[in-house]
Tab-separated table of C-alpha atoms and ligand atoms in Angstrom:
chain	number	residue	atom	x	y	z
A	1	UNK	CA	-23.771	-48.294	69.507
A	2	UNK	CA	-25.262	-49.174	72.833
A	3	UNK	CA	-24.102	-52.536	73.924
A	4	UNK	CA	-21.561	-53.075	71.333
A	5	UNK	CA	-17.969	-54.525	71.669
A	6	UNK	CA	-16.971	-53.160	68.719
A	7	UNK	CA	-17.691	-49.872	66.095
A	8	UNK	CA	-16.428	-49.589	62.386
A	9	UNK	CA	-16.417	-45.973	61.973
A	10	UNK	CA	-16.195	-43.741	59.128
A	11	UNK	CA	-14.171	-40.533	58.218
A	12	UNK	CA	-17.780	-38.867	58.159
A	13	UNK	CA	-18.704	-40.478	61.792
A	14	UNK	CA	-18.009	-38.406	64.885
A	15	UNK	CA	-16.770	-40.407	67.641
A	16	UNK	CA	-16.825	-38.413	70.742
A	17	UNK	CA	-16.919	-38.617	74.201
A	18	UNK	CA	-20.723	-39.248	73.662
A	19	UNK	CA	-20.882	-41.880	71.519
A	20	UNK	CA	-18.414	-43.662	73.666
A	21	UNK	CA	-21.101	-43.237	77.104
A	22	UNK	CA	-23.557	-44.164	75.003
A	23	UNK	CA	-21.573	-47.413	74.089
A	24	UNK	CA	-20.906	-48.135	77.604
A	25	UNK	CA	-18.375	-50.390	79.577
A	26	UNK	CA	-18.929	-53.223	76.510
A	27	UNK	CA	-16.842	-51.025	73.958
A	28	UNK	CA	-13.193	-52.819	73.119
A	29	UNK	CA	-12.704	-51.001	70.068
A	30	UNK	CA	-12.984	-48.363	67.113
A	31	UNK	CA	-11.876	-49.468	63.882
A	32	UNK	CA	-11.954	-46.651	61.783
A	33	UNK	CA	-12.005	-47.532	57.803
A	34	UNK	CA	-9.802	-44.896	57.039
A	35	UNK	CA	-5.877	-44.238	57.500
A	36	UNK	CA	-6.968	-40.438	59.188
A	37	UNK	CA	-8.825	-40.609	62.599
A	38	UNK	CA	-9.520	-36.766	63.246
A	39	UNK	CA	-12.634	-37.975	63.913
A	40	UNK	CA	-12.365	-40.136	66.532
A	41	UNK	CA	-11.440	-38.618	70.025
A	42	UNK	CA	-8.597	-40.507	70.570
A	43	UNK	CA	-7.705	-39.486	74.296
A	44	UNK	CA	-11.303	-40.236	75.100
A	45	UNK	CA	-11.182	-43.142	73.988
A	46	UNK	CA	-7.651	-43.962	75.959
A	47	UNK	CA	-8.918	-42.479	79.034
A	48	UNK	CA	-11.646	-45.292	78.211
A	49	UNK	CA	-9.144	-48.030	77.669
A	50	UNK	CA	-10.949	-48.286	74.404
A	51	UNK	CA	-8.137	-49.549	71.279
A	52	UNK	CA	-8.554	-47.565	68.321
A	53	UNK	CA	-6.896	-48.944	64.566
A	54	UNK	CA	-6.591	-46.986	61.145
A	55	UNK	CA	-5.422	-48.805	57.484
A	56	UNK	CA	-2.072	-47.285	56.887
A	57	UNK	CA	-0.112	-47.975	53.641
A	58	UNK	CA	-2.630	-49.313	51.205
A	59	UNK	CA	-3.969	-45.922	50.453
A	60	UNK	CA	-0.680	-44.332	50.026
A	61	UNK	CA	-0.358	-44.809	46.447
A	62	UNK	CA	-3.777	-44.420	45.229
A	63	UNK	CA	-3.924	-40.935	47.351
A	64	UNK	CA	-0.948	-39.619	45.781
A	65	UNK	CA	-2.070	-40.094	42.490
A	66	UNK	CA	-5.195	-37.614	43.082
A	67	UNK	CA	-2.573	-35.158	44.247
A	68	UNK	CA	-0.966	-35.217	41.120
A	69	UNK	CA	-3.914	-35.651	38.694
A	70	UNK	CA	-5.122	-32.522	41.155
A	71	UNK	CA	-1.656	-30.423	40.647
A	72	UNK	CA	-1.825	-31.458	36.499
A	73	UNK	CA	-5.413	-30.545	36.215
A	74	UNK	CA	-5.006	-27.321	38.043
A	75	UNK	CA	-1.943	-26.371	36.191
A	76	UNK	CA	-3.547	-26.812	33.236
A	77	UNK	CA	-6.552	-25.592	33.507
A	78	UNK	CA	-8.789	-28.763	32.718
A	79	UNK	CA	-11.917	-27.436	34.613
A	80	UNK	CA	-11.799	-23.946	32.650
A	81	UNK	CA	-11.539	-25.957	29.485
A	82	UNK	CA	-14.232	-28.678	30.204
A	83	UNK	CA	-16.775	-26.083	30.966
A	84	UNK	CA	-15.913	-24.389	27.731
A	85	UNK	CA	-15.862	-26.931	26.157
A	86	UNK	CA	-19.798	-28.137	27.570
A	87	UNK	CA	-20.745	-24.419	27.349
A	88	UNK	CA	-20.015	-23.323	23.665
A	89	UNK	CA	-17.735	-20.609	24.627
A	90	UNK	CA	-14.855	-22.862	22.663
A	91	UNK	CA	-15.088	-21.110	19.728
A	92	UNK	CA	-11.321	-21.631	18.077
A	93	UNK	CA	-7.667	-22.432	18.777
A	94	UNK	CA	-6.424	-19.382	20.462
A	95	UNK	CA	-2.761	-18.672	20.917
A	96	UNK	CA	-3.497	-17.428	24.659
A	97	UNK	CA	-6.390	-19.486	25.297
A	98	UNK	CA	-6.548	-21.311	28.628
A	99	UNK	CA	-2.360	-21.117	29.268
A	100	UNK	CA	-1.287	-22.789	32.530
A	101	UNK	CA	1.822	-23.878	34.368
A	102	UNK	CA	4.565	-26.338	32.982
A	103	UNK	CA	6.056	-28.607	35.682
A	104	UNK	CA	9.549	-29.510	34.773
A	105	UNK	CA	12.103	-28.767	36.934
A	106	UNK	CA	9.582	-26.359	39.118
A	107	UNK	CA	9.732	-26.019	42.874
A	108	UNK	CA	7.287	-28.740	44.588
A	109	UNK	CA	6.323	-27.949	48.557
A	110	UNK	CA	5.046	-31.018	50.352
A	111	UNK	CA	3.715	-30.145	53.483
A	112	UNK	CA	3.730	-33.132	55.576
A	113	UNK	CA	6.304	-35.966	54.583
A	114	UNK	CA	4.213	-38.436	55.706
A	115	UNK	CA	3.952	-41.560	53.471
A	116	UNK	CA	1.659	-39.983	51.018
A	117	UNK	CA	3.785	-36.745	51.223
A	118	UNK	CA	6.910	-38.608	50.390
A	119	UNK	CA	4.926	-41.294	47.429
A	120	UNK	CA	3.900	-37.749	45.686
A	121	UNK	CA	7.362	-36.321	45.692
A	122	UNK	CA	8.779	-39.315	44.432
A	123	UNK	CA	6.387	-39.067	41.468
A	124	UNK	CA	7.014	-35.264	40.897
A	125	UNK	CA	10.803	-35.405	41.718
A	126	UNK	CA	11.097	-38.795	39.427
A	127	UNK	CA	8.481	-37.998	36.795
A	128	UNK	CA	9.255	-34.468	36.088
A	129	UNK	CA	12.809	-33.656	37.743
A	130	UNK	CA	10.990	-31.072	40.271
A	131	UNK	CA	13.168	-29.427	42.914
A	132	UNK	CA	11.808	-30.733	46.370
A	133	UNK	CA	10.961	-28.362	49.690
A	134	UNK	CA	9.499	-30.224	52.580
A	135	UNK	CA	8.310	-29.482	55.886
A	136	UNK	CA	7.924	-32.148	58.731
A	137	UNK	CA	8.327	-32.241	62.482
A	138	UNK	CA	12.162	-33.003	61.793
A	139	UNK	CA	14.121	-33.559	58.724
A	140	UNK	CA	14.189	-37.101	56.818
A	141	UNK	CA	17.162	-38.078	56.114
A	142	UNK	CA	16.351	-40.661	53.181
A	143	UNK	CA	14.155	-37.647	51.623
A	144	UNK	CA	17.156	-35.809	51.324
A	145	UNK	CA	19.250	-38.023	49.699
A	146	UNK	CA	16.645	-40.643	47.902
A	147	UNK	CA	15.018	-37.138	46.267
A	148	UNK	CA	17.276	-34.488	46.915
A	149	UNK	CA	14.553	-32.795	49.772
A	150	UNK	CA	15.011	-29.953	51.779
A	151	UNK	CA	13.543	-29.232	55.308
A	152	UNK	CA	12.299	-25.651	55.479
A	153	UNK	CA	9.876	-23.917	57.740
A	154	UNK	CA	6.834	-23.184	56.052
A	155	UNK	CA	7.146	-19.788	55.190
A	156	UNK	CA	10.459	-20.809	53.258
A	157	UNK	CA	8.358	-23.438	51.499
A	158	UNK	CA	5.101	-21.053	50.330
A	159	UNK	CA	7.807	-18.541	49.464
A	160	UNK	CA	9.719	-20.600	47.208
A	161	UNK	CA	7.752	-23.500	45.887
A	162	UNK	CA	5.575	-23.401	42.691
A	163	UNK	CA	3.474	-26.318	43.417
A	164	UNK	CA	2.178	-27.481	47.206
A	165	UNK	CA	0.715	-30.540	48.375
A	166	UNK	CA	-0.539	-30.821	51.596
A	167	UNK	CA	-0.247	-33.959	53.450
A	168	UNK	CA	-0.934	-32.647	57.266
A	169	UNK	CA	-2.774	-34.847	59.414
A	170	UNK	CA	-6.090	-33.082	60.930
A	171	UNK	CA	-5.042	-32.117	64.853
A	172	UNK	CA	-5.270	-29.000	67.060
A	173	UNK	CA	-1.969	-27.801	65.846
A	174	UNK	CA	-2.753	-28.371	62.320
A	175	UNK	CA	-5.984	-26.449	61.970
A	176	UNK	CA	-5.926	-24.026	59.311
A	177	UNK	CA	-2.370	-23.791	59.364
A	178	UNK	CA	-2.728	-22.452	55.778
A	179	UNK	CA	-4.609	-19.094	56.607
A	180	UNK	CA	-4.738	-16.219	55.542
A	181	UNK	CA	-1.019	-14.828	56.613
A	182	UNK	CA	0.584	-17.933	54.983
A	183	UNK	CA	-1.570	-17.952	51.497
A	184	UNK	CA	0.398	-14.167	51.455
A	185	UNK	CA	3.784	-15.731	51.140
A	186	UNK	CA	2.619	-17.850	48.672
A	187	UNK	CA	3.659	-17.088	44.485
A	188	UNK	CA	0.821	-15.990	42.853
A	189	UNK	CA	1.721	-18.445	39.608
A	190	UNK	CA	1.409	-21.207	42.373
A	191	UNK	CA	-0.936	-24.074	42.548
A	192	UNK	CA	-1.930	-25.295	45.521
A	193	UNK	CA	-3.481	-29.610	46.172
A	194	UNK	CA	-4.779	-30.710	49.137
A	195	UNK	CA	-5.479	-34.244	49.128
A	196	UNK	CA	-5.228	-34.339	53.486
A	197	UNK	CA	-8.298	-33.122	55.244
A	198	UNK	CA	-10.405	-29.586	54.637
A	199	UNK	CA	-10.006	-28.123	57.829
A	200	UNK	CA	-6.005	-27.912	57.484
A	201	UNK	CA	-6.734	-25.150	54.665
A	202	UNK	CA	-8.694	-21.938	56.165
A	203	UNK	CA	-11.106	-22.387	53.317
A	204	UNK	CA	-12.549	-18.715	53.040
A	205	UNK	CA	-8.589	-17.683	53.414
A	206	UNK	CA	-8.339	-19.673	50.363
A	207	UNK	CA	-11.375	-18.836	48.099
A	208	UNK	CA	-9.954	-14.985	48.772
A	209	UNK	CA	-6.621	-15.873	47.519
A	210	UNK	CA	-7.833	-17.368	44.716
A	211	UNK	CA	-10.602	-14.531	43.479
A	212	UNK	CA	-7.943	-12.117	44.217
A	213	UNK	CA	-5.317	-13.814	41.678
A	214	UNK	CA	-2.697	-13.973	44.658
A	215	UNK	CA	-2.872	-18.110	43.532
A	216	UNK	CA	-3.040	-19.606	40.084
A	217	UNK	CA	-4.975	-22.104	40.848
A	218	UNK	CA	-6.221	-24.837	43.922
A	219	UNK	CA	-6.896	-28.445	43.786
A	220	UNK	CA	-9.200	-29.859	46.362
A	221	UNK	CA	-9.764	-33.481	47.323
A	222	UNK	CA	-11.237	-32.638	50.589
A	223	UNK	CA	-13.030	-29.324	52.264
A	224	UNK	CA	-14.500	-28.092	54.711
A	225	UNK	CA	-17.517	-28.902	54.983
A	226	UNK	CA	-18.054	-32.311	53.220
A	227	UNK	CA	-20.111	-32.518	51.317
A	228	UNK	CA	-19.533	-28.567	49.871
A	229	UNK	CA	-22.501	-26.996	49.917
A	230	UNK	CA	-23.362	-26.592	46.166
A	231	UNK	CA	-24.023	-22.506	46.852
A	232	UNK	CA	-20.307	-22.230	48.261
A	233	UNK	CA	-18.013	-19.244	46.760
A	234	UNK	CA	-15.648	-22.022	46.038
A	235	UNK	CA	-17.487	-23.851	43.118
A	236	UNK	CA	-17.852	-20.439	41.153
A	237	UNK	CA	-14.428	-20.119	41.152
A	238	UNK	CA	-12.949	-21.448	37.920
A	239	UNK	CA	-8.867	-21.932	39.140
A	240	UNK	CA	-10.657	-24.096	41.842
A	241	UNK	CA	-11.564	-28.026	40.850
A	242	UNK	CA	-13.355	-29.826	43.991
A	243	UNK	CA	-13.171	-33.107	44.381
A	244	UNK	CA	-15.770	-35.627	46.732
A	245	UNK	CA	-12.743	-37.034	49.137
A	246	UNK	CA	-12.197	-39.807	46.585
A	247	UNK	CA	-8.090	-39.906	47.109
A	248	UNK	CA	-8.259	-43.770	48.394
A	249	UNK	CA	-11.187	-44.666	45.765
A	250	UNK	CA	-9.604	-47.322	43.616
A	251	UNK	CA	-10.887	-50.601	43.867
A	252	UNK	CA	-7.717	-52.454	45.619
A	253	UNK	CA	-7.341	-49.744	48.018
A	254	UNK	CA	-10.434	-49.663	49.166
A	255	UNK	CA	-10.835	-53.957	49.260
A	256	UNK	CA	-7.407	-53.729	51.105
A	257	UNK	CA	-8.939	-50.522	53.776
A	258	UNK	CA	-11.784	-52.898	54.618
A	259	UNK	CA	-9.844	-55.818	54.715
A	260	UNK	CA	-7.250	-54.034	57.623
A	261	UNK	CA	-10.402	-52.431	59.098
A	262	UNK	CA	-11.854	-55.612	59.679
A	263	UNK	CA	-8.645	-57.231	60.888
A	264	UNK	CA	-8.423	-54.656	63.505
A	265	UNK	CA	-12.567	-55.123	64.488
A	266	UNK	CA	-12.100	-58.645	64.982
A	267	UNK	CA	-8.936	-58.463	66.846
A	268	UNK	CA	-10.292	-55.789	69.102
A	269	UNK	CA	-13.778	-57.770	69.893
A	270	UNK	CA	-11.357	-60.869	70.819
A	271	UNK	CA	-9.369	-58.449	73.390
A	272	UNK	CA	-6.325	-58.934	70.909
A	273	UNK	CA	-3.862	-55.987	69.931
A	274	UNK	CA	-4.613	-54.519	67.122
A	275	UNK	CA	-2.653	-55.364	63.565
A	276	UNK	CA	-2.971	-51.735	62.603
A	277	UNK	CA	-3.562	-49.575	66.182
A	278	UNK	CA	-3.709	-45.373	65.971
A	279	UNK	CA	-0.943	-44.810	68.722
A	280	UNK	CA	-3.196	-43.430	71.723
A	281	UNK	CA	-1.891	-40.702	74.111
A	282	UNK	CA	-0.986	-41.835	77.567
A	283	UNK	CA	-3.984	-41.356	80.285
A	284	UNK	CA	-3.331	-38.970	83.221
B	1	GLV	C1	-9.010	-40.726	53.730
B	1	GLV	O1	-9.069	-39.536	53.721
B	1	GLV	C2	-8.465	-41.459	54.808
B	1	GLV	O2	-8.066	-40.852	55.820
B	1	GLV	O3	-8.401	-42.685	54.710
């Protein structure tokens, strides 16, 4: 990066306060080709004067699809029945073989109502007349009337919801926020998506929960780490599906991420505002 006006960054790039010395007083800006930015230190880089852009919006749909193929596949069991399927242990049609959850008119928790939080409720509230539990930093009005949404605290939600999506962006309050104590509350017929980022979920918490049958079942788009080590305790779980981050991987989503991620490189190397800036904390 040394010498450059200008860095396109990815979710798996660390920006820190290093990278941004080693860039040096040429740096304008960070456009990171993603709509998170955990990764980029964001008051460093306003201490800096440094403008730093995301691609809101285009991803929204695409993301909230994986959270719902996540929440049917883990209700259903499609990983258990795959690998018996591949392994020979499908031997006949068994009146108790491989049950899950139905969806109708269950409970779904969004945690987060965000933009993806609120596209996935519309599909599970639309598409199969789920009761809606949300939590956010204050209620939304048009959630509660568009989708009949209620703001709870998050105990309220684990307690009473039968499907959860999270939809937290990664920050220092955020940070396995779903530990141990909260997986507790949670039903053990409940299924549990996280399409947001790994480090929301405390991961070991999680794998516990799951071995110990005080979850149904957990659908993961992200973890922590990524890649997942191929030896972690997670994989030999079989109510646990693992995804490789691909919530945003359809081709228009990603053509339209690149195309706002370049919009806001260009715009940044010409010392213009950015079309799509990360709101930066004011410098001290
Ligand atoms: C994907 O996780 C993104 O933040 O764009």
């Amino acid at each position: 990066v040394q010498g450059c006006t200008g860095i396109l960054s990815l979710l798996s790039d660390r920006i820190d306060g290093e990278v941004l010395d080693a860039a040096g007083q040429s740096l304008r800006v960070i456009s990171n080709f993603a709509v998170g930015y955990n990764n980029v230190d964001i008051a460093e880089a306003a201490r800096r004067g440094i403008a730093v852009g995301n691609t809101p919006d285009v991803l929204t749909d695409a993301t909230a699809d994986i959270a719902v193929a996540l929440l049917l596949a883990s209700a259903r069991r499609l990983r258990e029945g795959w690998e018996s399927v591949v392994s020979g242990r499908w031997k006949t049609w068994e009146p108790m073989g491989w049950v899950g959850q139905d969806l109708r008119g269950k409970t779904l928790g969004i945690i987060g109502m965000g933009r993806i939080g609120q596209a996935v409720a519309e599909r599970l509230v639309h598409g199969w007349a789920m009761q809606l539990l949300y939590t956010s930093r204050s209620p939304k009005p048009e959630v509660d009337s568009q989708l009949g949404g209620r703001h709870v605290t998050l105990e309220q939600l684990l307690r009473d919801s039968d499907f959860v999506s999270v939809h937290l962006s990664l920050n220092a309050q955020t940070r396995h926020v779903i530990n141990g104590d909260a997986l507790r509350w949670a039903k053990p017929t409940c299924v549990l998506v996280n399409t947001a980022r790994g480090e929301v979920i405390d991961q070991a918490a999680l794998c516990d929960a799951l071995r110990e049958g005080k979850l149904f079942a957990a659908g993961l788009d992200v973890c922590d780490p990524e890649p997942l080590p191929t030896d972690s305790p997670l994989l030999k779980l079989p109510n646990c599906l693992v995804l490789p981050h691909i919530g945003s991987a359809t081709v228009s989503a990603r053509n339209a991420m690149a195309q706002r991620a370049a919009d806001n490189l260009i715009a940044g190397i010409h010392g213009k505002p950015l079309p799509y800036p990360v709101p930066l904390p004011a410098c001290s």
